PDB file of C-alpha atoms in Angstrom:
ATOM      1  CA  MET A   1       0.125  -0.530   0.276  1.00 51.00           C
ATOM      2  CA  SER A   2       1.205   3.356  -0.718  1.00 54.00           C
ATOM      3  CA  VAL A   3       1.195   6.418   1.233  1.00 54.00           C
ATOM      4  CA  ASP A   4       1.020  10.166  -0.547  1.00 59.00           C
ATOM      5  CA  LEU A   5       3.580  12.584   0.894  1.00 53.00           C
ATOM      6  CA  PRO A   6       2.427  16.042   1.265  1.00 60.00           C
ATOM      7  CA  ALA A   7       4.120  17.748  -1.592  1.00 64.00           C
ATOM      8  CA  ARG A   8       6.324  19.950   0.818  1.00 70.00           C
ATOM      9  CA  ILE A   9       6.637  19.019   4.339  1.00 80.00           C
ATOM     10  CA  GLN A  10       7.357  21.959   6.506  1.00 81.00           C
ATOM     11  CA  LEU A  11      10.369  21.715   8.933  1.00 80.00           C
ATOM     12  CA  ARG A  12      10.789  24.151  11.668  1.00 81.00           C
ATOM     13  CA  GLU A  13      13.209  26.774  10.979  1.00 79.00           C
ATOM     14  CA  ALA A  14      16.503  26.021  12.275  1.00 75.00           C
ATOM     15  CA  VAL A  15      19.738  27.516  10.591  1.00 71.00           C
ATOM     16  CA  THR A  16      22.947  26.769  11.975  1.00 70.00           C
ATOM     17  CA  PRO A  17      25.850  30.418  11.272  1.00 72.00           C
ATOM     18  CA  THR A  18      27.081  30.588   8.116  1.00 72.00           C
ATOM     19  CA  ASP A  19      30.617  31.884   8.894  1.00 78.00           C
ATOM     20  CA  GLY A  20      31.695  28.020   9.696  1.00 80.00           C
ATOM     21  CA  LEU A  21      32.558  24.451   7.881  1.00 83.00           C
ATOM     22  CA  LEU A  22      29.916  22.471   7.306  1.00 80.00           C
ATOM     23  CA  GLU A  23      29.420  18.975   6.430  1.00 83.00           C
ATOM     24  CA  GLY A  24      29.821  16.938   3.143  1.00 84.00           C
ATOM     25  CA  PRO A  25      31.252  16.101   0.608  1.00 83.00           C
ATOM     26  CA  ARG A  26      35.090  17.196  -0.456  1.00 88.00           C
ATOM     27  CA  VAL A  27      37.065  17.783  -3.598  1.00 83.00           C
ATOM     28  CA  LEU A  28      40.081  15.290  -2.707  1.00 86.00           C
ATOM     29  CA  HIS A  29      42.754  15.523  -5.328  1.00 77.00           C
ATOM     30  CA  GLU A  30      44.846  12.467  -5.545  1.00 68.00           C
ATOM     31  CA  PRO A  31      48.844  12.670  -6.819  1.00 65.00           C
ATOM     32  CA  ARG A  32      49.325   9.000  -8.354  1.00 70.00           C
ATOM     33  CA  LYS A  33      52.214   8.961 -10.053  1.00 78.00           C
ATOM     34  CA  GLU A  34      55.112   6.740  -9.896  1.00 89.00           C
ATOM     35  CA  TYR A  35      58.828   7.923  -8.356  1.00 95.00           C
ATOM     36  CA  GLU A  36      61.995   5.887  -9.701  1.00 95.00           C
ATOM     37  CA  LEU A  37      64.204   6.574  -7.091  1.00 97.00           C
ATOM     38  CA  PHE A  38      63.119   5.678  -4.091  1.00 98.00           C
ATOM     39  CA  THR A  39      59.651   4.012  -2.780  1.00 97.00           C
ATOM     40  CA  LEU A  40      56.742   6.156  -1.870  1.00 97.00           C
ATOM     41  CA  ARG A  41      54.172   5.819   0.909  1.00 96.00           C
ATOM     42  CA  PRO A  42      51.074   8.544   1.243  1.00 96.00           C
ATOM     43  CA  LEU A  43      50.248   9.172   4.859  1.00 97.00           C
ATOM     44  CA  SER A  44      46.457  10.389   3.566  1.00 96.00           C
ATOM     45  CA  ARG A  45      44.355  11.714   0.115  1.00 94.00           C
ATOM     46  CA  VAL A  46      46.452  14.873  -0.564  1.00 95.00           C
ATOM     47  CA  ILE A  47      49.618  16.037   1.702  1.00 97.00           C
ATOM     48  CA  GLY A  48      52.083  13.775   3.843  1.00 98.00           C
ATOM     49  CA  ALA A  49      54.172  10.887   2.608  1.00 97.00           C
ATOM     50  CA  GLU A  50      57.011   9.046   4.293  1.00 98.00           C
ATOM     51  CA  ILE A  51      60.006   8.046   1.649  1.00 98.00           C
ATOM     52  CA  ASP A  52      62.344   5.449   1.855  1.00 98.00           C
ATOM     53  CA  GLY A  53      65.252   4.709   0.439  1.00 97.00           C
ATOM     54  CA  VAL A  54      67.028   7.789   0.714  1.00 98.00           C
ATOM     55  CA  ASP A  55      69.989   8.904   2.701  1.00 98.00           C
ATOM     56  CA  LEU A  56      69.747  11.894   3.875  1.00 98.00           C
ATOM     57  CA  ARG A  57      73.878  11.633   4.770  1.00 97.00           C
ATOM     58  CA  GLU A  58      74.696  11.568   0.801  1.00 97.00           C
ATOM     59  CA  PRO A  59      75.451  14.278  -1.332  1.00 97.00           C
ATOM     60  CA  LEU A  60      72.274  14.578  -3.710  1.00 98.00           C
ATOM     61  CA  THR A  61      72.156  13.305  -7.664  1.00 98.00           C
ATOM     62  CA  PRO A  62      70.744  16.098  -9.742  1.00 98.00           C
ATOM     63  CA  GLU A  63      67.924  13.246 -10.591  1.00 98.00           C
ATOM     64  CA  LEU A  64      67.136  12.386  -7.370  1.00 98.00           C
ATOM     65  CA  ARG A  65      67.076  15.847  -6.228  1.00 98.00           C
ATOM     66  CA  GLU A  66      64.081  16.447  -9.080  1.00 98.00           C
ATOM     67  CA  GLU A  67      62.315  13.034  -8.271  1.00 97.00           C
ATOM     68  CA  LEU A  68      62.153  14.481  -3.866  1.00 98.00           C
ATOM     69  CA  ASN A  69      61.336  18.124  -5.497  1.00 98.00           C
ATOM     70  CA  ARG A  70      58.436  16.307  -7.120  1.00 97.00           C
ATOM     71  CA  ALA A  71      57.162  14.472  -4.890  1.00 97.00           C
ATOM     72  CA  LEU A  72      57.530  17.503  -2.522  1.00 98.00           C
ATOM     73  CA  LEU A  73      55.208  19.213  -5.077  1.00 97.00           C
ATOM     74  CA  GLU A  74      52.755  16.478  -5.073  1.00 96.00           C
ATOM     75  CA  TRP A  75      52.654  15.775  -0.927  1.00 97.00           C
ATOM     76  CA  LYS A  76      53.534  19.250   0.392  1.00 98.00           C
ATOM     77  CA  VAL A  77      55.424  17.798   3.368  1.00 98.00           C
ATOM     78  CA  ILE A  78      57.601  14.555   3.236  1.00 98.00           C
ATOM     79  CA  PHE A  79      59.388  12.466   5.889  1.00 98.00           C
ATOM     80  CA  PHE A  80      61.952  10.065   6.515  1.00 98.00           C
ATOM     81  CA  ARG A  81      62.561   7.444   8.686  1.00 97.00           C
ATOM     82  CA  ASP A  82      65.583   6.415  10.427  1.00 96.00           C
ATOM     83  CA  GLN A  83      68.428  10.020   9.592  1.00 97.00           C
ATOM     84  CA  ASP A  84      71.221  10.217  11.557  1.00 96.00           C
ATOM     85  CA  ILE A  85      72.236  13.264  10.147  1.00 96.00           C
ATOM     86  CA  THR A  86      74.300  15.564  12.126  1.00 95.00           C
ATOM     87  CA  SER A  87      72.898  20.135  11.400  1.00 95.00           C
ATOM     88  CA  ALA A  88      75.613  20.119   8.998  1.00 95.00           C
ATOM     89  CA  GLN A  89      74.427  17.231   6.626  1.00 97.00           C
ATOM     90  CA  GLN A  90      70.306  18.776   7.533  1.00 97.00           C
ATOM     91  CA  ARG A  91      71.544  22.477   6.003  1.00 97.00           C
ATOM     92  CA  ALA A  92      73.240  20.826   2.977  1.00 97.00           C
ATOM     93  CA  PHE A  93      70.178  18.597   2.639  1.00 98.00           C
ATOM     94  CA  ALA A  94      67.991  21.743   2.626  1.00 98.00           C
ATOM     95  CA  ALA A  95      70.653  23.848   0.398  1.00 98.00           C
ATOM     96  CA  ASN A  96      69.619  22.043  -2.618  1.00 98.00           C
ATOM     97  CA  TRP A  97      66.852  23.976  -2.703  1.00 98.00           C
ATOM     98  CA  GLY A  98      68.161  27.368  -2.248  1.00 98.00           C
ATOM     99  CA  GLU A  99      69.833  30.103   0.073  1.00 98.00           C
ATOM    100  CA  LEU A 100      68.766  29.624   3.752  1.00 97.00           C
ATOM    101  CA  GLU A 101      67.793  32.158   5.770  1.00 96.00           C
ATOM    102  CA  THR A 102      68.086  33.388   9.673  1.00 92.00           C
ATOM    103  CA  ASN A 103      65.298  34.086  11.835  1.00 88.00           C
ATOM    104  CA  PRO A 104      65.801  37.070  14.855  1.00 85.00           C
ATOM    105  CA  PHE A 105      63.113  35.795  16.990  1.00 80.00           C
ATOM    106  CA  ILE A 106      64.201  32.048  17.403  1.00 82.00           C
ATOM    107  CA  PRO A 107      67.094  30.351  19.256  1.00 82.00           C
ATOM    108  CA  LYS A 108      69.738  29.979  16.848  1.00 85.00           C
ATOM    109  CA  GLY A 109      71.362  25.631  16.943  1.00 87.00           C
ATOM    110  CA  ASP A 110      75.387  25.864  16.018  1.00 84.00           C
ATOM    111  CA  ASP A 111      74.435  27.981  12.971  1.00 84.00           C
ATOM    112  CA  ASP A 112      73.057  30.787  11.937  1.00 86.00           C
ATOM    113  CA  ALA A 113      70.945  29.265   9.724  1.00 91.00           C
ATOM    114  CA  VAL A 114      69.387  26.819  12.384  1.00 92.00           C
ATOM    115  CA  THR A 115      66.737  27.797  14.682  1.00 93.00           C
ATOM    116  CA  ARG A 116      66.460  25.989  17.719  1.00 93.00           C
ATOM    117  CA  PHE A 117      63.190  24.737  19.920  1.00 91.00           C
ATOM    118  CA  GLU A 118      64.010  23.505  22.482  1.00 92.00           C
ATOM    119  CA  ARG A 119      60.788  23.137  24.954  1.00 92.00           C
ATOM    120  CA  THR A 120      61.481  21.948  28.267  1.00 88.00           C
ATOM    121  CA  ALA A 121      58.820  21.985  31.574  1.00 86.00           C
ATOM    122  CA  ALA A 122      60.156  25.817  32.315  1.00 84.00           C
ATOM    123  CA  MET A 123      59.747  26.795  28.426  1.00 83.00           C
ATOM    124  CA  PRO A 124      56.443  25.145  27.034  1.00 83.00           C
ATOM    125  CA  GLY A 125      55.586  25.267  23.477  1.00 82.00           C
ATOM    126  CA  TYR A 126      53.787  28.169  21.597  1.00 80.00           C
ATOM    127  CA  GLU A 127      53.253  26.646  18.088  1.00 88.00           C
ATOM    128  CA  ASN A 128      49.995  25.722  18.516  1.00 91.00           C
ATOM    129  CA  ILE A 129      48.216  27.552  16.011  1.00 94.00           C
ATOM    130  CA  TRP A 130      48.141  27.037  12.568  1.00 97.00           C
ATOM    131  CA  HIS A 131      50.205  28.925  10.757  1.00 97.00           C
ATOM    132  CA  VAL A 132      52.604  29.678   7.991  1.00 98.00           C
ATOM    133  CA  ASP A 133      56.600  30.017   8.989  1.00 96.00           C
ATOM    134  CA  VAL A 134      57.402  33.627   8.526  1.00 96.00           C
ATOM    135  CA  THR A 135      54.897  35.117   6.103  1.00 97.00           C
ATOM    136  CA  TRP A 136      56.045  38.758   7.779  1.00 95.00           C
ATOM    137  CA  ARG A 137      58.939  38.578   5.029  1.00 96.00           C
ATOM    138  CA  PRO A 138      58.089  40.674   1.820  1.00 97.00           C
ATOM    139  CA  GLU A 139      59.151  36.483   0.794  1.00 98.00           C
ATOM    140  CA  PRO A 140      58.430  34.449   2.949  1.00 98.00           C
ATOM    141  CA  ALA A 141      60.129  31.012   3.038  1.00 98.00           C
ATOM    142  CA  LEU A 142      59.905  28.114  -0.107  1.00 98.00           C
ATOM    143  CA  GLY A 143      59.996  25.827   2.998  1.00 98.00           C
ATOM    144  CA  SER A 144      62.052  23.568   5.973  1.00 98.00           C
ATOM    145  CA  VAL A 145      63.499  21.006   6.935  1.00 98.00           C
ATOM    146  CA  LEU A 146      62.734  20.023  10.106  1.00 98.00           C
ATOM    147  CA  ARG A 147      64.408  16.760  12.329  1.00 96.00           C
ATOM    148  CA  LEU A 148      64.144  16.434  16.546  1.00 95.00           C
ATOM    149  CA  VAL A 149      67.118  16.283  18.667  1.00 94.00           C
ATOM    150  CA  GLU A 150      64.875  14.552  21.539  1.00 95.00           C
ATOM    151  CA  VAL A 151      61.523  13.006  21.033  1.00 96.00           C
ATOM    152  CA  PRO A 152      58.819  13.322  24.625  1.00 96.00           C
ATOM    153  CA  PRO A 153      58.020   9.738  25.231  1.00 96.00           C
ATOM    154  CA  VAL A 154      54.372  10.613  23.916  1.00 95.00           C
ATOM    155  CA  GLY A 155      52.593  13.668  22.920  1.00 96.00           C
ATOM    156  CA  GLY A 156      54.688  15.788  20.401  1.00 96.00           C
ATOM    157  CA  ASP A 157      52.972  15.443  17.211  1.00 98.00           C
ATOM    158  CA  THR A 158      52.704  17.929  13.864  1.00 98.00           C
ATOM    159  CA  MET A 159      50.534  18.645  11.693  1.00 98.00           C
ATOM    160  CA  TRP A 160      49.708  20.056   8.471  1.00 98.00           C
ATOM    161  CA  ALA A 161      47.046  21.196   5.986  1.00 98.00           C
ATOM    162  CA  ASP A 162      47.121  21.608   2.525  1.00 98.00           C
ATOM    163  CA  MET A 163      46.077  24.884   1.727  1.00 98.00           C
ATOM    164  CA  ALA A 164      45.923  24.813  -1.794  1.00 97.00           C
ATOM    165  CA  ALA A 165      43.104  21.937  -0.665  1.00 97.00           C
ATOM    166  CA  ALA A 166      41.288  23.908   0.949  1.00 97.00           C
ATOM    167  CA  TYR A 167      41.630  26.371  -1.218  1.00 97.00           C
ATOM    168  CA  ASP A 168      39.880  24.056  -3.958  1.00 96.00           C
ATOM    169  CA  ASN A 169      36.858  23.518  -1.565  1.00 96.00           C
ATOM    170  CA  LEU A 170      35.854  27.400  -0.708  1.00 96.00           C
ATOM    171  CA  PRO A 171      32.381  27.937  -2.054  1.00 94.00           C
ATOM    172  CA  GLU A 172      32.675  29.562  -5.431  1.00 94.00           C
ATOM    173  CA  ASP A 173      30.918  33.021  -4.074  1.00 94.00           C
ATOM    174  CA  VAL A 174      33.926  32.952  -1.408  1.00 96.00           C
ATOM    175  CA  ARG A 175      36.939  32.332  -3.903  1.00 96.00           C
ATOM    176  CA  ALA A 176      34.866  35.010  -6.056  1.00 96.00           C
ATOM    177  CA  ARG A 177      35.507  37.533  -3.317  1.00 96.00           C
ATOM    178  CA  ILE A 178      39.083  36.798  -2.270  1.00 98.00           C
ATOM    179  CA  ASP A 179      40.169  36.405  -5.220  1.00 96.00           C
ATOM    180  CA  GLY A 180      42.434  39.506  -5.935  1.00 96.00           C
ATOM    181  CA  LEU A 181      42.681  40.412  -2.494  1.00 98.00           C
ATOM    182  CA  THR A 182      45.747  41.165  -0.470  1.00 98.00           C
ATOM    183  CA  ALA A 183      46.068  40.961   3.706  1.00 98.00           C
ATOM    184  CA  VAL A 184      48.589  43.076   5.753  1.00 97.00           C
ATOM    185  CA  HIS A 185      51.135  40.676   7.664  1.00 97.00           C
ATOM    186  CA  ASP A 186      52.958  41.337  10.501  1.00 93.00           C
ATOM    187  CA  TYR A 187      55.831  39.328  12.947  1.00 88.00           C
ATOM    188  CA  LEU A 188      54.048  41.443  15.909  1.00 83.00           C
ATOM    189  CA  PRO A 189      51.320  38.896  17.034  1.00 81.00           C
ATOM    190  CA  GLY A 190      53.109  35.790  16.660  1.00 75.00           C
ATOM    191  CA  PHE A 191      55.451  36.561  18.923  1.00 76.00           C
ATOM    192  CA  ASP A 192      54.776  39.932  21.037  1.00 68.00           C
ATOM    193  CA  ARG A 193      52.875  36.959  23.389  1.00 72.00           C
ATOM    194  CA  PHE A 194      56.259  35.043  24.544  1.00 71.00           C
ATOM    195  CA  SER A 195      59.149  37.618  23.373  1.00 68.00           C
ATOM    196  CA  ASP A 196      61.130  39.961  25.010  1.00 72.00           C
ATOM    197  CA  PRO A 197      59.665  43.876  23.903  1.00 78.00           C
ATOM    198  CA  ALA A 198      63.219  44.867  23.578  1.00 78.00           C
ATOM    199  CA  LEU A 199      64.129  42.468  21.215  1.00 75.00           C
ATOM    200  CA  LEU A 200      60.595  43.083  19.334  1.00 77.00           C
ATOM    201  CA  ALA A 201      60.932  46.458  19.275  1.00 77.00           C
ATOM    202  CA  GLN A 202      64.426  46.363  18.104  1.00 79.00           C
ATOM    203  CA  TRP A 203      63.555  44.085  14.579  1.00 75.00           C
ATOM    204  CA  GLN A 204      60.691  46.408  14.189  1.00 82.00           C
ATOM    205  CA  ASP A 205      61.905  48.803  10.814  1.00 81.00           C
ATOM    206  CA  ARG A 206      63.859  46.157   9.477  1.00 84.00           C
ATOM    207  CA  PHE A 207      60.459  44.072   9.011  1.00 86.00           C
ATOM    208  CA  PRO A 208      57.687  46.831   8.945  1.00 92.00           C
ATOM    209  CA  PRO A 209      54.186  44.628   7.783  1.00 94.00           C
ATOM    210  CA  VAL A 210      53.755  43.752   4.190  1.00 97.00           C
ATOM    211  CA  GLU A 211      51.007  42.948   1.818  1.00 98.00           C
ATOM    212  CA  HIS A 212      50.487  39.237   0.129  1.00 98.00           C
ATOM    213  CA  PRO A 213      47.643  37.924  -1.849  1.00 98.00           C
ATOM    214  CA  VAL A 214      45.150  37.082   0.309  1.00 98.00           C
ATOM    215  CA  VAL A 215      45.503  33.582  -2.501  1.00 98.00           C
ATOM    216  CA  ARG A 216      48.569  33.331  -3.861  1.00 98.00           C
ATOM    217  CA  THR A 217      49.395  30.853  -7.044  1.00 98.00           C
ATOM    218  CA  HIS A 218      52.017  28.090  -6.730  1.00 98.00           C
ATOM    219  CA  PRO A 219      55.045  29.335  -8.342  1.00 98.00           C
ATOM    220  CA  GLU A 220      55.698  25.648  -9.358  1.00 98.00           C
ATOM    221  CA  THR A 221      52.723  24.109  -9.893  1.00 96.00           C
ATOM    222  CA  GLY A 222      50.525  26.847 -10.356  1.00 97.00           C
ATOM    223  CA  ARG A 223      47.987  25.842  -7.857  1.00 96.00           C
ATOM    224  CA  ARG A 224      45.910  28.599  -6.137  1.00 97.00           C
ATOM    225  CA  THR A 225      45.863  28.662  -2.426  1.00 98.00           C
ATOM    226  CA  LEU A 226      44.743  30.108   0.859  1.00 98.00           C
ATOM    227  CA  PHE A 227      47.664  32.724   2.199  1.00 98.00           C
ATOM    228  CA  VAL A 228      46.519  34.141   5.178  1.00 98.00           C
ATOM    229  CA  ASN A 229      47.090  32.462   9.031  1.00 97.00           C
ATOM    230  CA  GLN A 230      46.431  33.081  12.455  1.00 96.00           C
ATOM    231  CA  ALA A 231      49.657  34.031  13.853  1.00 95.00           C
ATOM    232  CA  PHE A 232      50.937  36.418  11.745  1.00 96.00           C
ATOM    233  CA  THR A 233      48.316  37.939   8.917  1.00 97.00           C
ATOM    234  CA  THR A 234      46.376  41.301  10.488  1.00 96.00           C
ATOM    235  CA  HIS A 235      43.699  42.282   8.287  1.00 97.00           C
ATOM    236  CA  ILE A 236      42.645  42.330   4.911  1.00 98.00           C
ATOM    237  CA  THR A 237      43.283  45.411   3.276  1.00 98.00           C
ATOM    238  CA  GLY A 238      40.491  48.106   1.931  1.00 97.00           C
ATOM    239  CA  LEU A 239      37.459  46.354   4.171  1.00 97.00           C
ATOM    240  CA  ASP A 240      36.816  47.462   7.588  1.00 96.00           C
ATOM    241  CA  ARG A 241      37.927  45.953  10.545  1.00 96.00           C
ATOM    242  CA  ALA A 242      34.867  44.270  11.402  1.00 95.00           C
ATOM    243  CA  GLU A 243      34.300  42.593   7.633  1.00 96.00           C
ATOM    244  CA  SER A 244      37.700  41.776   7.281  1.00 97.00           C
ATOM    245  CA  ASP A 245      37.634  39.959  11.102  1.00 96.00           C
ATOM    246  CA  ARG A 246      34.417  38.056  10.387  1.00 96.00           C
ATOM    247  CA  LEU A 247      36.026  37.308   6.754  1.00 97.00           C
ATOM    248  CA  LEU A 248      39.899  35.972   8.059  1.00 97.00           C
ATOM    249  CA  ARG A 249      37.748  33.815  10.830  1.00 96.00           C
ATOM    250  CA  TYR A 250      35.853  32.353   8.229  1.00 97.00           C
ATOM    251  CA  LEU A 251      39.454  31.259   5.942  1.00 97.00           C
ATOM    252  CA  PHE A 252      41.517  30.355   8.750  1.00 97.00           C
ATOM    253  CA  LEU A 253      39.068  28.141   9.901  1.00 97.00           C
ATOM    254  CA  GLN A 254      39.633  26.758   6.509  1.00 97.00           C
ATOM    255  CA  ALA A 255      43.031  24.605   7.713  1.00 98.00           C
ATOM    256  CA  HIS A 256      41.150  22.664  10.252  1.00 97.00           C
ATOM    257  CA  THR A 257      39.815  20.597   7.900  1.00 97.00           C
ATOM    258  CA  PRO A 258      40.792  16.750   8.801  1.00 97.00           C
ATOM    259  CA  GLU A 259      40.541  15.336   5.097  1.00 97.00           C
ATOM    260  CA  PHE A 260      43.537  18.544   4.528  1.00 97.00           C
ATOM    261  CA  GLN A 261      45.313  17.134   6.695  1.00 98.00           C
ATOM    262  CA  VAL A 262      48.304  15.042   7.967  1.00 98.00           C
ATOM    263  CA  ARG A 263      49.701  14.081  11.227  1.00 98.00           C
ATOM    264  CA  PHE A 264      53.246  13.041  12.219  1.00 98.00           C
ATOM    265  CA  SER A 265      54.189  11.698  15.162  1.00 98.00           C
ATOM    266  CA  TRP A 266      57.807  11.847  15.575  1.00 98.00           C
ATOM    267  CA  ARG A 267      60.337   8.988  16.575  1.00 96.00           C
ATOM    268  CA  PRO A 268      64.566   9.653  16.696  1.00 93.00           C
ATOM    269  CA  ASN A 269      66.418   9.976  13.868  1.00 95.00           C
ATOM    270  CA  SER A 270      62.659  11.419  11.520  1.00 97.00           C
ATOM    271  CA  VAL A 271      62.602  14.875   9.441  1.00 98.00           C
ATOM    272  CA  ALA A 272      60.213  16.296   8.005  1.00 98.00           C
ATOM    273  CA  PHE A 273      60.476  19.222   4.387  1.00 98.00           C
ATOM    274  CA  TRP A 274      57.653  20.414   3.770  1.00 98.00           C
ATOM    275  CA  ASP A 275      56.627  23.430   0.916  1.00 98.00           C
ATOM    276  CA  ASN A 276      56.030  26.952   2.852  1.00 98.00           C
ATOM    277  CA  ARG A 277      53.897  27.756   0.019  1.00 98.00           C
ATOM    278  CA  ALA A 278      51.501  25.253   0.385  1.00 98.00           C
ATOM    279  CA  THR A 279      50.886  24.656   3.559  1.00 98.00           C
ATOM    280  CA  GLN A 280      50.423  25.958   7.382  1.00 98.00           C
ATOM    281  CA  HIS A 281      51.326  23.651  10.329  1.00 98.00           C
ATOM    282  CA  TYR A 282      50.829  23.004  13.763  1.00 98.00           C
ATOM    283  CA  ALA A 283      52.849  21.577  16.433  1.00 96.00           C
ATOM    284  CA  VAL A 284      50.504  19.702  19.106  1.00 97.00           C
ATOM    285  CA  ASN A 285      51.587  20.881  22.674  1.00 94.00           C
ATOM    286  CA  ASP A 286      50.387  18.062  24.643  1.00 95.00           C
ATOM    287  CA  TYR A 287      54.180  16.485  26.029  1.00 95.00           C
ATOM    288  CA  HIS A 288      54.662  19.576  28.138  1.00 91.00           C
ATOM    289  CA  PRO A 289      57.122  19.578  31.294  1.00 93.00           C
ATOM    290  CA  HIS A 290      58.861  16.432  28.900  1.00 95.00           C
ATOM    291  CA  VAL A 291      61.515  18.212  27.180  1.00 95.00           C
ATOM    292  CA  ARG A 292      61.124  18.153  23.288  1.00 96.00           C
ATOM    293  CA  ILE A 293      63.732  19.726  20.867  1.00 95.00           C
ATOM    294  CA  ALA A 294      63.698  20.382  17.247  1.00 95.00           C
ATOM    295  CA  GLU A 295      65.816  22.290  15.044  1.00 96.00           C
ATOM    296  CA  ARG A 296      64.739  23.672  11.851  1.00 97.00           C
ATOM    297  CA  VAL A 297      66.519  25.229   8.574  1.00 97.00           C
ATOM    298  CA  ALA A 298      64.672  27.546   6.622  1.00 98.00           C
ATOM    299  CA  ILE A 299      65.120  28.094   2.590  1.00 98.00           C
ATOM    300  CA  ALA A 300      64.732  31.461   1.080  1.00 98.00           C
ATOM    301  CA  GLY A 301      61.424  31.770  -0.872  1.00 98.00           C
ATOM    302  CA  ASP A 302      60.243  34.534  -3.377  1.00 97.00           C
ATOM    303  CA  ARG A 303      57.355  37.338  -3.276  1.00 98.00           C
ATOM    304  CA  PRO A 304      53.913  35.346  -3.466  1.00 98.00           C
ATOM    305  CA  PHE A 305      52.082  36.492  -6.533  1.00 98.00           C
TER     306      PHE A 305
END
């Protein structure tokens, strides 16, 4: 026996806030090219892969450098296990991608190009916010190579988000709205709660606020990438403050989508190499008061467009 249903079922009014993430399918583009010089194991559909068969103590051949670069561009962050390397070898590996840069706000390792994150019971971590490194520079870093010198007994993972996938999945009207906009980036929001004011004041003239596109074009892949982050982006140019804050909050949320993320659990002698032009990252601060010591080498980048 059939049941006749009303032509239009009336539901009570129930609307969730529109300035947030919504459920439903995500558009995910998974690279499927083969690699000849190493074995690659994806850790998610779109971002993050472990590489076996490469010894970072050895110089890279041009062919290996080219294939590793393809893996970096396709997977945005690549991981190497069981790499007992020194700071000098870490720098030498990173230098295959260009000139190395320094960071005046983070303590140094054994070289100006090495930044050292030493987190202890007395100095807990504060990198637990989704961010892109040094977007307060006119030419933000191309990428970074990170190794953990001391791994806590539990916790201390790092997460990365694919910001090209985040852009691809924005509603069409949002993409139309933000294409062509620029935003201001400043080092002060990311450091003023944890750094010596005298140190911050010392660099104000050297690093004034800079403008970057809200959506940048990756210089090698051509993909459109969402390029604002909560640590350093202060406002969108040309919008009043309330409208800018509202739009930025929405755009910042996109990095929180699990389908765009990979989470890496560190072990001794693990190394991560990420594309700073295409990702955001987040250092999970769940290991305090245990010690976590990491050293990072950053590769100088170019001006976003």
